[in-house]
Short mmCIF file of C-alpha atoms in Angstrom, two decimals:
data_model
loop_
_atom_site.label_atom_id
_atom_site.label_comp_id
_atom_site.label_asym_id
_atom_site.label_seq_id
_atom_site.Cartn_x
_atom_site.Cartn_y
_atom_site.Cartn_z
CA HIS O 1 -1.26 -25.76 0.92
CA THR O 2 -1.72 -21.60 1.23
CA ALA O 3 -2.24 -19.89 4.27
CA ALA O 4 -5.24 -18.25 5.19
CA ALA O 5 -5.53 -14.63 3.84
CA TYR O 6 -7.24 -11.93 5.08
CA ALA O 7 -8.62 -8.63 3.38
CA VAL O 8 -6.99 -5.56 4.91
CA ASP O 9 -7.78 -1.63 3.90
CA ILE O 10 -4.82 0.30 3.60
CA THR O 11 -4.26 3.82 2.59
CA VAL O 12 -1.30 5.05 1.33
CA SER O 13 -0.12 9.12 0.64
CA THR O 14 2.23 9.57 -2.27
CA TYR O 15 3.82 12.45 -4.36
CA ASN O 16 1.75 12.76 -7.56
CA LYS O 17 4.44 11.85 -10.13
CA SER O 18 4.98 9.60 -13.05
CA GLY O 19 5.70 5.98 -12.01
CA VAL O 20 4.34 5.96 -8.07
CA LEU O 21 1.54 3.36 -8.63
CA GLY O 22 4.08 1.05 -10.18
CA GLU O 23 6.94 1.51 -7.56
CA VAL O 24 4.06 0.51 -5.04
CA ALA O 25 2.87 -2.39 -7.34
CA ASN O 26 6.33 -3.77 -7.39
CA LEU O 27 6.84 -3.74 -3.65
CA LEU O 28 3.75 -5.56 -3.01
CA ALA O 29 4.44 -8.11 -5.61
CA LYS O 30 8.01 -8.68 -4.13
CA GLU O 31 6.33 -9.06 -0.48
CA LYS O 32 3.88 -11.30 -2.55
CA VAL O 33 0.93 -9.71 -1.32
CA ASN O 34 -2.14 -9.37 -3.70
CA ILE O 35 -4.13 -6.39 -4.21
CA HIS O 36 -7.59 -7.18 -4.27
CA SER O 37 -8.77 -3.54 -5.28
CA LEU O 38 -7.39 -0.19 -5.83
CA ASN O 39 -8.60 3.67 -5.77
CA THR O 40 -6.63 6.35 -6.39
CA ARG O 41 -7.95 9.86 -5.60
CA ALA O 42 -7.00 13.59 -5.94
CA THR O 43 -6.45 15.48 -2.99
CA ASN O 44 -7.28 19.51 -2.59
CA ASP O 45 -3.17 19.87 -3.44
CA PRO O 46 -2.35 18.60 -6.92
CA CYS O 47 1.26 17.65 -6.02
CA PHE O 48 -0.25 14.89 -3.56
CA THR O 49 -2.45 11.65 -4.36
CA VAL O 50 -4.06 9.07 -2.30
CA MET O 51 -4.29 5.62 -3.20
CA ASP O 52 -6.44 3.40 -1.18
CA PHE O 53 -5.60 -0.38 -1.41
CA THR O 54 -7.61 -3.66 -0.13
CA LEU O 55 -4.81 -6.16 0.14
CA GLU O 56 -4.71 -9.81 0.74
CA ILE O 57 -2.83 -10.30 3.84
CA ARG O 58 -1.74 -13.10 5.89
CA ASP O 59 -1.01 -12.01 9.22
CA VAL O 60 -0.38 -8.61 11.01
CA GLN O 61 3.13 -9.48 10.79
CA GLN O 62 3.10 -9.08 7.11
CA LEU O 63 1.01 -6.24 7.63
CA GLY O 64 3.88 -4.34 9.80
CA ASP O 65 6.54 -5.07 7.34
CA VAL O 66 4.55 -4.17 4.12
CA LEU O 67 3.62 -0.69 5.56
CA GLU O 68 7.09 -0.26 7.06
CA LYS O 69 8.79 -1.00 3.42
CA LEU O 70 6.38 1.31 1.75
CA LEU O 71 6.98 3.94 3.83
CA GLN O 72 10.90 3.52 2.66
CA LEU O 73 9.72 4.22 -0.71
CA SER O 74 10.85 7.98 -1.25
CA SER O 75 7.47 8.70 -3.11
CA VAL O 76 5.72 7.30 -0.42
CA ILE O 77 4.52 10.34 2.53
CA ASP O 78 2.32 7.76 4.90
CA ALA O 79 0.81 4.29 4.51
CA GLN O 80 -1.34 3.47 7.37
CA ARG O 81 -4.18 0.96 7.84
CA LYS O 82 -7.86 2.02 7.63
CA GLY O 83 -9.93 2.09 10.40
#
């Protein structure tokens, strides 16, 4: 039986380049995190983009691990929980 999952909103700021979304999605898949929703938005600077995710997270520990690993990606500038 699967543990309950919680919907958590995070914002990931990245460099605007080919393959970034794939890198982020692959990391989330490796961490066994389901993406409930995703929205990307442009910034005033065309070199950067912002991704808003709603993720299904088991617990605070998993959320911390995921955010830490996202920050280790070279394309990611910032990753944090919204709110």
